Amino acid sequence: MANSSAKPFLKWAGGKTQLLEAFTRRIPKELAEGKLPVFVEPFVGGGAVFFHFNSIFEFDECHIFDINEELILAYTVVKNNVEDLIDILHDIKEDFLSKDDPGRKEFYYNLRAEFNREKPAINFQQCGKEWIQRAAHLIFLNRTCFNGLYRVNNRGEFNVPFGKYKNPKILNTNVLLSDSETLQNTTIHPGDFTGSSQYISAHSFVYFDPPYRPLNETSSFTQYSKNGFHDLEQERLASFFEQCDKKHAKLMLSNSDPKNVDPDDDFFDSIYEKFHITRVPARRLINCDGSKRGEIQEIIVTNY
């Protein structure tokens, strides 16, 4: 069994840590009985669900995917080069924390500019020192930027402003070591969610965590890749969900509930009408207006 202390090494907008109990209560009985040896997550994101389920269940193999290549690089480095990653992050942390507030801000923007400027094609098969350093830079930016967002502009450049934290957790050695251990039974894949199809069968439990459909124009944080993820993509995913159902895999999907703002919005009720939809409470964690960070409903779709 993987390390039970494994948890996300990145802060991630829309992370599912707060919903893990709700998800665990809704797992298929076959998973609880040890009859689903393969776990697949086509949108791994921050990995809260992956680390949780791979810590409490005995999977023979896991497959995680994401279209965000920087994220996939980070997972690959944590799996294969965690000691070197820790050494680099330690040096970055010491340098950053030794500075006053203006110095820290300057350090952040200089490193962000370097991160955007030096962006060669990533080789996931050979993670040399330059790739380990890039993964360390991503973790640093994630831990010190505003709200832990990962957002890019149309040129694919990371553009989140400085977060002004007093004591950001740039290096968490225990978490990185635990995560590396948990990733040892896992194959890490860059690419679109449809690439997971070959690993999905009657022996698989699949959890889908796509970029959430924004509840309004100001709540959209789906720009984790330069192409975005819009309603046509949500509908393409729903079609893929049906294809996976025909393979007799056990499927779970979560998303925002548009009925929070428009009771007549049946978008997800319509595209997942063949499946079971439940609504669970969650807290809105990302909003510029603190008074609007209240409880909302999110949906969980299952085929069992």
PDB file of C-alpha atoms in Angstrom:
ATOM      1  CA  MET A   1       0.000   0.000   0.000  1.00  0.00           C
ATOM      2  CA  ALA A   2       1.239   3.493  -0.823  1.00  0.00           C
ATOM      3  CA  ASN A   3       2.207   6.042   1.791  1.00  0.00           C
ATOM      4  CA  SER A   4      -0.867   7.337   3.625  1.00  0.00           C
ATOM      5  CA  SER A   5       0.729  10.768   4.117  1.00  0.00           C
ATOM      6  CA  ALA A   6       0.804  11.448   0.369  1.00  0.00           C
ATOM      7  CA  LYS A   7      -1.082  14.579  -0.658  1.00  0.00           C
ATOM      8  CA  PRO A   8      -0.809  17.273  -3.357  1.00  0.00           C
ATOM      9  CA  PHE A   9       2.608  18.915  -3.599  1.00  0.00           C
ATOM     10  CA  LEU A  10       1.014  21.831  -5.472  1.00  0.00           C
ATOM     11  CA  LYS A  11      -1.737  24.227  -4.540  1.00  0.00           C
ATOM     12  CA  TRP A  12      -4.358  23.879  -7.249  1.00  0.00           C
ATOM     13  CA  ALA A  13      -7.434  25.907  -8.134  1.00  0.00           C
ATOM     14  CA  GLY A  14     -10.430  23.613  -7.820  1.00  0.00           C
ATOM     15  CA  GLY A  15      -8.473  21.023  -5.840  1.00  0.00           C
ATOM     16  CA  LYS A  16     -10.658  18.272  -4.407  1.00  0.00           C
ATOM     17  CA  THR A  17      -9.223  17.807  -0.910  1.00  0.00           C
ATOM     18  CA  GLN A  18     -12.432  19.068   0.684  1.00  0.00           C
ATOM     19  CA  LEU A  19     -14.526  16.514  -1.266  1.00  0.00           C
ATOM     20  CA  LEU A  20     -12.434  13.403  -0.597  1.00  0.00           C
ATOM     21  CA  GLU A  21     -14.820  12.141   2.093  1.00  0.00           C
ATOM     22  CA  ALA A  22     -17.801  12.592  -0.231  1.00  0.00           C
ATOM     23  CA  PHE A  23     -15.993  10.732  -3.011  1.00  0.00           C
ATOM     24  CA  THR A  24     -14.903   7.909  -0.703  1.00  0.00           C
ATOM     25  CA  ARG A  25     -18.480   7.395   0.484  1.00  0.00           C
ATOM     26  CA  ARG A  26     -19.534   6.980  -3.134  1.00  0.00           C
ATOM     27  CA  ILE A  27     -16.957   4.520  -4.440  1.00  0.00           C
ATOM     28  CA  PRO A  28     -18.265   1.418  -6.232  1.00  0.00           C
ATOM     29  CA  LYS A  29     -18.516  -1.699  -4.092  1.00  0.00           C
ATOM     30  CA  GLU A  30     -16.141  -3.473  -6.473  1.00  0.00           C
ATOM     31  CA  LEU A  31     -13.383  -1.047  -5.494  1.00  0.00           C
ATOM     32  CA  ALA A  32     -13.972  -1.642  -1.796  1.00  0.00           C
ATOM     33  CA  GLU A  33     -13.835  -5.397  -2.491  1.00  0.00           C
ATOM     34  CA  GLY A  34     -10.482  -5.132  -4.274  1.00  0.00           C
ATOM     35  CA  LYS A  35     -11.892  -6.103  -7.672  1.00  0.00           C
ATOM     36  CA  LEU A  36     -10.733  -2.998  -9.579  1.00  0.00           C
ATOM     37  CA  PRO A  37      -6.928  -3.188  -9.813  1.00  0.00           C
ATOM     38  CA  VAL A  38      -6.488  -0.260 -12.233  1.00  0.00           C
ATOM     39  CA  PHE A  39      -6.993   3.421 -11.396  1.00  0.00           C
ATOM     40  CA  VAL A  40      -7.198   5.996 -14.186  1.00  0.00           C
ATOM     41  CA  GLU A  41      -7.427   9.761 -13.810  1.00  0.00           C
ATOM     42  CA  PRO A  42      -7.623  11.594 -17.172  1.00  0.00           C
ATOM     43  CA  PHE A  43      -7.318  15.086 -15.596  1.00  0.00           C
ATOM     44  CA  VAL A  44      -4.943  14.700 -12.672  1.00  0.00           C
ATOM     45  CA  GLY A  45      -4.566  18.407 -11.828  1.00  0.00           C
ATOM     46  CA  GLY A  46      -3.327  18.809  -8.271  1.00  0.00           C
ATOM     47  CA  GLY A  47      -3.770  15.083  -7.660  1.00  0.00           C
ATOM     48  CA  ALA A  48      -5.760  15.165  -4.414  1.00  0.00           C
ATOM     49  CA  VAL A  49      -8.016  12.298  -5.477  1.00  0.00           C
ATOM     50  CA  PHE A  50      -5.170  10.282  -7.012  1.00  0.00           C
ATOM     51  CA  PHE A  51      -2.983  10.524  -3.917  1.00  0.00           C
ATOM     52  CA  HIS A  52      -5.938   9.726  -1.656  1.00  0.00           C
ATOM     53  CA  PHE A  53      -7.225   6.681  -3.518  1.00  0.00           C
ATOM     54  CA  ASN A  54      -3.764   5.326  -4.329  1.00  0.00           C
ATOM     55  CA  SER A  55      -2.949   5.507  -0.624  1.00  0.00           C
ATOM     56  CA  ILE A  56      -5.984   3.621   0.669  1.00  0.00           C
ATOM     57  CA  PHE A  57      -6.564   1.047  -2.088  1.00  0.00           C
ATOM     58  CA  GLU A  58      -4.253  -1.653  -3.454  1.00  0.00           C
ATOM     59  CA  PHE A  59      -4.079  -0.790  -7.146  1.00  0.00           C
ATOM     60  CA  ASP A  60      -1.812  -2.892  -9.334  1.00  0.00           C
ATOM     61  CA  GLU A  61      -1.343   0.080 -11.640  1.00  0.00           C
ATOM     62  CA  CYS A  62      -2.407   3.695 -11.980  1.00  0.00           C
ATOM     63  CA  HIS A  63      -2.474   5.955 -15.028  1.00  0.00           C
ATOM     64  CA  ILE A  64      -2.681   9.716 -14.679  1.00  0.00           C
ATOM     65  CA  PHE A  65      -3.037  12.193 -17.542  1.00  0.00           C
ATOM     66  CA  ASP A  66      -3.048  15.923 -18.057  1.00  0.00           C
ATOM     67  CA  ILE A  67      -2.784  18.213 -21.064  1.00  0.00           C
ATOM     68  CA  ASN A  68      -0.660  20.613 -19.007  1.00  0.00           C
ATOM     69  CA  GLU A  69       2.880  19.508 -19.861  1.00  0.00           C
ATOM     70  CA  GLU A  70       4.460  21.526 -17.048  1.00  0.00           C
ATOM     71  CA  LEU A  71       2.295  19.669 -14.571  1.00  0.00           C
ATOM     72  CA  ILE A  72       3.153  16.300 -16.078  1.00  0.00           C
ATOM     73  CA  LEU A  73       6.848  17.200 -15.951  1.00  0.00           C
ATOM     74  CA  ALA A  74       6.501  17.999 -12.250  1.00  0.00           C
ATOM     75  CA  TYR A  75       4.882  14.619 -11.523  1.00  0.00           C
ATOM     76  CA  THR A  76       7.582  12.854 -13.523  1.00  0.00           C
ATOM     77  CA  VAL A  77      10.355  14.599 -11.596  1.00  0.00           C
ATOM     78  CA  VAL A  78       8.705  13.920  -8.234  1.00  0.00           C
ATOM     79  CA  LYS A  79       8.453  10.239  -9.168  1.00  0.00           C
ATOM     80  CA  ASN A  80      11.959   9.773 -10.572  1.00  0.00           C
ATOM     81  CA  ASN A  81      14.198  12.555  -9.236  1.00  0.00           C
ATOM     82  CA  VAL A  82      12.731  13.618  -5.917  1.00  0.00           C
ATOM     83  CA  GLU A  83      16.046  13.949  -4.027  1.00  0.00           C
ATOM     84  CA  ASP A  84      17.533  16.274  -6.660  1.00  0.00           C
ATOM     85  CA  LEU A  85      14.279  18.239  -6.736  1.00  0.00           C
ATOM     86  CA  ILE A  86      14.402  18.697  -2.948  1.00  0.00           C
ATOM     87  CA  ASP A  87      17.993  19.975  -3.142  1.00  0.00           C
ATOM     88  CA  ILE A  88      17.111  22.611  -5.750  1.00  0.00           C
ATOM     89  CA  LEU A  89      13.974  23.713  -3.900  1.00  0.00           C
ATOM     90  CA  HIS A  90      15.974  24.031  -0.691  1.00  0.00           C
ATOM     91  CA  ASP A  91      18.383  26.463  -2.350  1.00  0.00           C
ATOM     92  CA  ILE A  92      15.533  28.478  -3.882  1.00  0.00           C
ATOM     93  CA  LYS A  93      13.746  28.624  -0.531  1.00  0.00           C
ATOM     94  CA  GLU A  94      16.822  29.825   1.336  1.00  0.00           C
ATOM     95  CA  ASP A  95      17.533  32.511  -1.267  1.00  0.00           C
ATOM     96  CA  PHE A  96      13.935  33.734  -1.391  1.00  0.00           C
ATOM     97  CA  LEU A  97      13.287  33.814   2.366  1.00  0.00           C
ATOM     98  CA  SER A  98      16.532  35.663   3.045  1.00  0.00           C
ATOM     99  CA  LYS A  99      15.197  38.742   1.199  1.00  0.00           C
ATOM    100  CA  ASP A 100      12.972  41.589   2.370  1.00  0.00           C
ATOM    101  CA  ASP A 101       9.511  42.091   0.854  1.00  0.00           C
ATOM    102  CA  PRO A 102      10.636  44.123  -2.196  1.00  0.00           C
ATOM    103  CA  GLY A 103      13.460  41.652  -2.769  1.00  0.00           C
ATOM    104  CA  ARG A 104      11.082  38.702  -2.651  1.00  0.00           C
ATOM    105  CA  LYS A 105       8.768  40.356  -5.175  1.00  0.00           C
ATOM    106  CA  GLU A 106      11.675  41.047  -7.516  1.00  0.00           C
ATOM    107  CA  PHE A 107      12.922  37.462  -7.095  1.00  0.00           C
ATOM    108  CA  TYR A 108       9.467  36.121  -8.008  1.00  0.00           C
ATOM    109  CA  TYR A 109       9.065  38.183 -11.162  1.00  0.00           C
ATOM    110  CA  ASN A 110      12.617  37.474 -12.306  1.00  0.00           C
ATOM    111  CA  LEU A 111      12.115  33.742 -11.909  1.00  0.00           C
ATOM    112  CA  ARG A 112       8.696  33.933 -13.601  1.00  0.00           C
ATOM    113  CA  ALA A 113      10.256  35.745 -16.568  1.00  0.00           C
ATOM    114  CA  GLU A 114      12.982  33.095 -16.791  1.00  0.00           C
ATOM    115  CA  PHE A 115      10.360  30.329 -16.591  1.00  0.00           C
ATOM    116  CA  ASN A 116       8.447  31.855 -19.517  1.00  0.00           C
ATOM    117  CA  ARG A 117      11.526  32.704 -21.548  1.00  0.00           C
ATOM    118  CA  GLU A 118      13.199  29.297 -21.390  1.00  0.00           C
ATOM    119  CA  LYS A 119      10.480  26.932 -22.502  1.00  0.00           C
ATOM    120  CA  PRO A 120      11.910  24.197 -24.727  1.00  0.00           C
ATOM    121  CA  ALA A 121      10.007  21.088 -25.751  1.00  0.00           C
ATOM    122  CA  ILE A 122       9.826  18.796 -22.739  1.00  0.00           C
ATOM    123  CA  ASN A 123      11.350  15.331 -22.955  1.00  0.00           C
ATOM    124  CA  PHE A 124       9.477  13.194 -20.452  1.00  0.00           C
ATOM    125  CA  GLN A 125      11.720  10.182 -21.043  1.00  0.00           C
ATOM    126  CA  GLN A 126      14.940  11.940 -20.028  1.00  0.00           C
ATOM    127  CA  CYS A 127      14.518  14.351 -17.140  1.00  0.00           C
ATOM    128  CA  GLY A 128      17.970  15.883 -16.891  1.00  0.00           C
ATOM    129  CA  LYS A 129      19.025  18.608 -14.489  1.00  0.00           C
ATOM    130  CA  GLU A 130      17.405  21.365 -16.566  1.00  0.00           C
ATOM    131  CA  TRP A 131      14.036  19.611 -16.340  1.00  0.00           C
ATOM    132  CA  ILE A 132      14.379  19.009 -12.600  1.00  0.00           C
ATOM    133  CA  GLN A 133      15.161  22.697 -12.168  1.00  0.00           C
ATOM    134  CA  ARG A 134      12.136  23.640 -14.259  1.00  0.00           C
ATOM    135  CA  ALA A 135       9.891  21.479 -12.075  1.00  0.00           C
ATOM    136  CA  ALA A 136      11.382  23.201  -9.008  1.00  0.00           C
ATOM    137  CA  HIS A 137      10.631  26.589 -10.555  1.00  0.00           C
ATOM    138  CA  LEU A 138       7.034  25.545 -11.186  1.00  0.00           C
ATOM    139  CA  ILE A 139       6.631  24.471  -7.554  1.00  0.00           C
ATOM    140  CA  PHE A 140       8.178  27.737  -6.337  1.00  0.00           C
ATOM    141  CA  LEU A 141       5.886  29.835  -8.551  1.00  0.00           C
ATOM    142  CA  ASN A 142       2.869  27.806  -7.462  1.00  0.00           C
ATOM    143  CA  ARG A 143       3.711  28.234  -3.790  1.00  0.00           C
ATOM    144  CA  THR A 144       4.380  31.974  -3.970  1.00  0.00           C
ATOM    145  CA  CYS A 145       1.908  33.221  -6.600  1.00  0.00           C
ATOM    146  CA  PHE A 146      -1.538  34.656  -5.909  1.00  0.00           C
ATOM    147  CA  ASN A 147      -3.941  31.967  -4.645  1.00  0.00           C
ATOM    148  CA  GLY A 148      -1.807  29.117  -5.989  1.00  0.00           C
ATOM    149  CA  LEU A 149      -3.300  29.491  -9.448  1.00  0.00           C
ATOM    150  CA  TYR A 150      -1.917  28.010 -12.609  1.00  0.00           C
ATOM    151  CA  ARG A 151      -3.003  30.348 -15.392  1.00  0.00           C
ATOM    152  CA  VAL A 152      -1.469  31.051 -18.783  1.00  0.00           C
ATOM    153  CA  ASN A 153      -2.110  33.672 -21.447  1.00  0.00           C
ATOM    154  CA  ASN A 154      -2.745  33.012 -25.144  1.00  0.00           C
ATOM    155  CA  ARG A 155       1.008  32.640 -25.710  1.00  0.00           C
ATOM    156  CA  GLY A 156       1.161  29.920 -23.074  1.00  0.00           C
ATOM    157  CA  GLU A 157       3.034  32.127 -20.607  1.00  0.00           C
ATOM    158  CA  PHE A 158       2.473  31.763 -16.875  1.00  0.00           C
ATOM    159  CA  ASN A 159       1.045  35.133 -15.820  1.00  0.00           C
ATOM    160  CA  VAL A 160      -0.157  34.883 -12.206  1.00  0.00           C
ATOM    161  CA  PRO A 161       1.001  37.812 -10.023  1.00  0.00           C
ATOM    162  CA  PHE A 162       3.051  37.606  -6.836  1.00  0.00           C
ATOM    163  CA  GLY A 163       1.150  36.330  -3.795  1.00  0.00           C
ATOM    164  CA  LYS A 164       2.758  38.355  -0.950  1.00  0.00           C
ATOM    165  CA  TYR A 165       2.728  35.464   1.559  1.00  0.00           C
ATOM    166  CA  LYS A 166       4.671  35.968   4.769  1.00  0.00           C
ATOM    167  CA  ASN A 167       5.977  32.409   5.028  1.00  0.00           C
ATOM    168  CA  PRO A 168       5.083  30.348   1.941  1.00  0.00           C
ATOM    169  CA  LYS A 169       5.664  26.586   2.125  1.00  0.00           C
ATOM    170  CA  ILE A 170       8.082  26.371  -0.787  1.00  0.00           C
ATOM    171  CA  LEU A 171       9.567  23.022   0.266  1.00  0.00           C
ATOM    172  CA  ASN A 172       7.700  20.245   2.041  1.00  0.00           C
ATOM    173  CA  THR A 173      10.206  17.411   2.064  1.00  0.00           C
ATOM    174  CA  ASN A 174       7.944  14.848   3.730  1.00  0.00           C
ATOM    175  CA  VAL A 175       5.151  15.381   1.235  1.00  0.00           C
ATOM    176  CA  LEU A 176       7.495  15.151  -1.760  1.00  0.00           C
ATOM    177  CA  LEU A 177       9.049  11.914  -0.479  1.00  0.00           C
ATOM    178  CA  SER A 178       5.636  10.401   0.260  1.00  0.00           C
ATOM    179  CA  ASP A 179       4.310  11.443  -3.132  1.00  0.00           C
ATOM    180  CA  SER A 180       7.331   9.951  -4.876  1.00  0.00           C
ATOM    181  CA  GLU A 181       6.667   6.649  -3.154  1.00  0.00           C
ATOM    182  CA  THR A 182       2.983   6.763  -4.073  1.00  0.00           C
ATOM    183  CA  LEU A 183       3.815   7.435  -7.730  1.00  0.00           C
ATOM    184  CA  GLN A 184       5.942   4.302  -8.112  1.00  0.00           C
ATOM    185  CA  ASN A 185       3.003   2.186  -9.346  1.00  0.00           C
ATOM    186  CA  THR A 186       1.870   4.981 -11.667  1.00  0.00           C
ATOM    187  CA  THR A 187       2.438   5.745 -15.332  1.00  0.00           C
ATOM    188  CA  ILE A 188       2.351   9.482 -16.031  1.00  0.00           C
ATOM    189  CA  HIS A 189       0.989  10.509 -19.433  1.00  0.00           C
ATOM    190  CA  PRO A 190       0.972  13.916 -21.145  1.00  0.00           C
ATOM    191  CA  GLY A 191      -2.007  14.604 -23.365  1.00  0.00           C
ATOM    192  CA  ASP A 192      -5.736  14.888 -23.876  1.00  0.00           C
ATOM    193  CA  PHE A 193      -8.121  12.880 -21.715  1.00  0.00           C
ATOM    194  CA  THR A 194      -9.076  10.644 -24.637  1.00  0.00           C
ATOM    195  CA  GLY A 195      -5.588   9.123 -24.502  1.00  0.00           C
ATOM    196  CA  SER A 196      -6.655   7.262 -21.367  1.00  0.00           C
ATOM    197  CA  SER A 197      -9.057   5.075 -23.358  1.00  0.00           C
ATOM    198  CA  GLN A 198      -6.608   2.187 -23.846  1.00  0.00           C
ATOM    199  CA  TYR A 199      -6.226   1.767 -20.072  1.00  0.00           C
ATOM    200  CA  ILE A 200      -9.944   1.764 -19.324  1.00  0.00           C
ATOM    201  CA  SER A 201     -11.727  -1.566 -19.053  1.00  0.00           C
ATOM    202  CA  ALA A 202     -14.013  -3.551 -16.780  1.00  0.00           C
ATOM    203  CA  HIS A 203     -11.057  -3.742 -14.372  1.00  0.00           C
ATOM    204  CA  SER A 204     -10.736   0.050 -14.029  1.00  0.00           C
ATOM    205  CA  PHE A 205     -11.989   2.708 -11.676  1.00  0.00           C
ATOM    206  CA  VAL A 206     -11.880   6.081 -13.428  1.00  0.00           C
ATOM    207  CA  TYR A 207     -12.190   9.482 -11.798  1.00  0.00           C
ATOM    208  CA  PHE A 208     -12.752  12.504 -14.052  1.00  0.00           C
ATOM    209  CA  ASP A 209     -11.939  15.972 -12.742  1.00  0.00           C
ATOM    210  CA  PRO A 210     -12.142  18.261 -15.776  1.00  0.00           C
ATOM    211  CA  PRO A 211     -11.635  22.007 -15.553  1.00  0.00           C
ATOM    212  CA  TYR A 212     -14.822  23.161 -13.914  1.00  0.00           C
ATOM    213  CA  ARG A 213     -17.484  24.911 -15.920  1.00  0.00           C
ATOM    214  CA  PRO A 214     -17.404  28.501 -14.544  1.00  0.00           C
ATOM    215  CA  LEU A 215     -20.477  29.568 -12.608  1.00  0.00           C
ATOM    216  CA  ASN A 216     -20.174  33.072 -14.030  1.00  0.00           C
ATOM    217  CA  GLU A 217     -17.825  35.161 -16.148  1.00  0.00           C
ATOM    218  CA  THR A 218     -15.661  36.229 -13.206  1.00  0.00           C
ATOM    219  CA  SER A 219     -15.207  32.753 -11.707  1.00  0.00           C
ATOM    220  CA  SER A 220     -13.426  31.149 -14.651  1.00  0.00           C
ATOM    221  CA  PHE A 221     -10.069  29.639 -13.702  1.00  0.00           C
ATOM    222  CA  THR A 222     -10.080  27.017 -16.473  1.00  0.00           C
ATOM    223  CA  GLN A 223      -7.217  28.595 -18.435  1.00  0.00           C
ATOM    224  CA  TYR A 224      -4.645  26.064 -17.282  1.00  0.00           C
ATOM    225  CA  SER A 225      -3.764  25.519 -20.931  1.00  0.00           C
ATOM    226  CA  LYS A 226      -3.753  28.113 -23.679  1.00  0.00           C
ATOM    227  CA  ASN A 227      -6.682  26.405 -25.435  1.00  0.00           C
ATOM    228  CA  GLY A 228      -9.084  26.489 -22.472  1.00  0.00           C
ATOM    229  CA  PHE A 229     -11.929  24.029 -21.762  1.00  0.00           C
ATOM    230  CA  HIS A 230     -15.370  25.209 -22.790  1.00  0.00           C
ATOM    231  CA  ASP A 231     -18.876  23.773 -23.193  1.00  0.00           C
ATOM    232  CA  LEU A 232     -18.041  21.914 -26.412  1.00  0.00           C
ATOM    233  CA  GLU A 233     -15.180  20.270 -24.539  1.00  0.00           C
ATOM    234  CA  GLN A 234     -17.524  19.378 -21.665  1.00  0.00           C
ATOM    235  CA  GLU A 235     -19.861  17.759 -24.203  1.00  0.00           C
ATOM    236  CA  ARG A 236     -16.938  15.896 -25.812  1.00  0.00           C
ATOM    237  CA  LEU A 237     -16.032  14.608 -22.343  1.00  0.00           C
ATOM    238  CA  ALA A 238     -19.627  13.475 -21.729  1.00  0.00           C
ATOM    239  CA  SER A 239     -19.469  11.477 -24.966  1.00  0.00           C
ATOM    240  CA  PHE A 240     -16.173   9.919 -23.838  1.00  0.00           C
ATOM    241  CA  PHE A 241     -17.771   9.100 -20.456  1.00  0.00           C
ATOM    242  CA  GLU A 242     -20.455   7.143 -22.327  1.00  0.00           C
ATOM    243  CA  GLN A 243     -17.797   5.272 -24.328  1.00  0.00           C
ATOM    244  CA  CYS A 244     -16.052   4.302 -21.090  1.00  0.00           C
ATOM    245  CA  ASP A 245     -19.358   3.151 -19.620  1.00  0.00           C
ATOM    246  CA  LYS A 246     -19.768   0.759 -22.552  1.00  0.00           C
ATOM    247  CA  LYS A 247     -16.431  -0.795 -21.542  1.00  0.00           C
ATOM    248  CA  HIS A 248     -18.027  -1.591 -18.151  1.00  0.00           C
ATOM    249  CA  ALA A 249     -15.505   0.487 -16.210  1.00  0.00           C
ATOM    250  CA  LYS A 250     -16.659   2.094 -12.984  1.00  0.00           C
ATOM    251  CA  LEU A 251     -16.762   5.860 -13.481  1.00  0.00           C
ATOM    252  CA  MET A 252     -16.956   8.934 -11.256  1.00  0.00           C
ATOM    253  CA  LEU A 253     -16.919  12.574 -12.408  1.00  0.00           C
ATOM    254  CA  SER A 254     -17.218  15.871 -10.561  1.00  0.00           C
ATOM    255  CA  ASN A 255     -17.968  19.396 -11.725  1.00  0.00           C
ATOM    256  CA  SER A 256     -19.472  22.677 -10.638  1.00  0.00           C
ATOM    257  CA  ASP A 257     -23.252  22.863 -10.425  1.00  0.00           C
ATOM    258  CA  PRO A 258     -24.650  25.634 -12.660  1.00  0.00           C
ATOM    259  CA  LYS A 259     -27.854  25.558 -10.623  1.00  0.00           C
ATOM    260  CA  ASN A 260     -25.970  27.514  -7.951  1.00  0.00           C
ATOM    261  CA  VAL A 261     -26.579  30.647 -10.008  1.00  0.00           C
ATOM    262  CA  ASP A 262     -29.372  29.566 -12.379  1.00  0.00           C
ATOM    263  CA  PRO A 263     -31.872  26.967 -11.150  1.00  0.00           C
ATOM    264  CA  ASP A 264     -32.983  26.431 -14.743  1.00  0.00           C
ATOM    265  CA  ASP A 265     -29.525  25.587 -16.064  1.00  0.00           C
ATOM    266  CA  ASP A 266     -29.717  21.872 -16.856  1.00  0.00           C
ATOM    267  CA  PHE A 267     -26.441  21.639 -18.768  1.00  0.00           C
ATOM    268  CA  PHE A 268     -24.960  18.727 -16.803  1.00  0.00           C
ATOM    269  CA  ASP A 269     -28.319  17.129 -16.028  1.00  0.00           C
ATOM    270  CA  SER A 270     -28.817  16.966 -19.785  1.00  0.00           C
ATOM    271  CA  ILE A 271     -25.437  15.699 -20.993  1.00  0.00           C
ATOM    272  CA  TYR A 272     -25.240  13.106 -18.183  1.00  0.00           C
ATOM    273  CA  GLU A 273     -28.934  12.206 -18.151  1.00  0.00           C
ATOM    274  CA  LYS A 274     -28.171   8.488 -18.550  1.00  0.00           C
ATOM    275  CA  PHE A 275     -26.186   8.407 -15.318  1.00  0.00           C
ATOM    276  CA  HIS A 276     -26.572   9.061 -11.601  1.00  0.00           C
ATOM    277  CA  ILE A 277     -26.093  12.683 -10.506  1.00  0.00           C
ATOM    278  CA  THR A 278     -25.843  13.709  -6.872  1.00  0.00           C
ATOM    279  CA  ARG A 279     -25.184  17.153  -5.421  1.00  0.00           C
ATOM    280  CA  VAL A 280     -22.845  17.724  -2.499  1.00  0.00           C
ATOM    281  CA  PRO A 281     -21.896  20.857  -0.531  1.00  0.00           C
ATOM    282  CA  ALA A 282     -18.520  22.495  -1.079  1.00  0.00           C
ATOM    283  CA  ARG A 283     -16.928  25.824  -0.296  1.00  0.00           C
ATOM    284  CA  ARG A 284     -16.033  28.343  -2.944  1.00  0.00           C
ATOM    285  CA  LEU A 285     -12.329  28.851  -2.179  1.00  0.00           C
ATOM    286  CA  ILE A 286     -11.341  31.195  -5.008  1.00  0.00           C
ATOM    287  CA  ASN A 287     -13.060  34.536  -5.314  1.00  0.00           C
ATOM    288  CA  CYS A 288     -11.624  38.033  -5.165  1.00  0.00           C
ATOM    289  CA  ASP A 289     -14.550  39.020  -2.954  1.00  0.00           C
ATOM    290  CA  GLY A 290     -14.120  37.256   0.382  1.00  0.00           C
ATOM    291  CA  SER A 291     -17.821  37.669   1.167  1.00  0.00           C
ATOM    292  CA  LYS A 292     -18.629  35.370  -1.774  1.00  0.00           C
ATOM    293  CA  ARG A 293     -16.531  32.436  -0.563  1.00  0.00           C
ATOM    294  CA  GLY A 294     -19.523  30.596   0.808  1.00  0.00           C
ATOM    295  CA  GLU A 295     -21.035  27.126   0.493  1.00  0.00           C
ATOM    296  CA  ILE A 296     -22.154  25.964  -2.933  1.00  0.00           C
ATOM    297  CA  GLN A 297     -23.232  22.690  -4.499  1.00  0.00           C
ATOM    298  CA  GLU A 298     -21.061  20.557  -6.736  1.00  0.00           C
ATOM    299  CA  ILE A 299     -22.150  17.542  -8.751  1.00  0.00           C
ATOM    300  CA  ILE A 300     -20.882  13.969  -8.690  1.00  0.00           C
ATOM    301  CA  VAL A 301     -21.766  11.775 -11.671  1.00  0.00           C
ATOM    302  CA  THR A 302     -21.419   7.966 -11.469  1.00  0.00           C
ATOM    303  CA  ASN A 303     -22.389   5.068 -13.722  1.00  0.00           C
ATOM    304  CA  TYR A 304     -23.126   2.684 -10.866  1.00  0.00           C
TER     305      TYR A 304
END
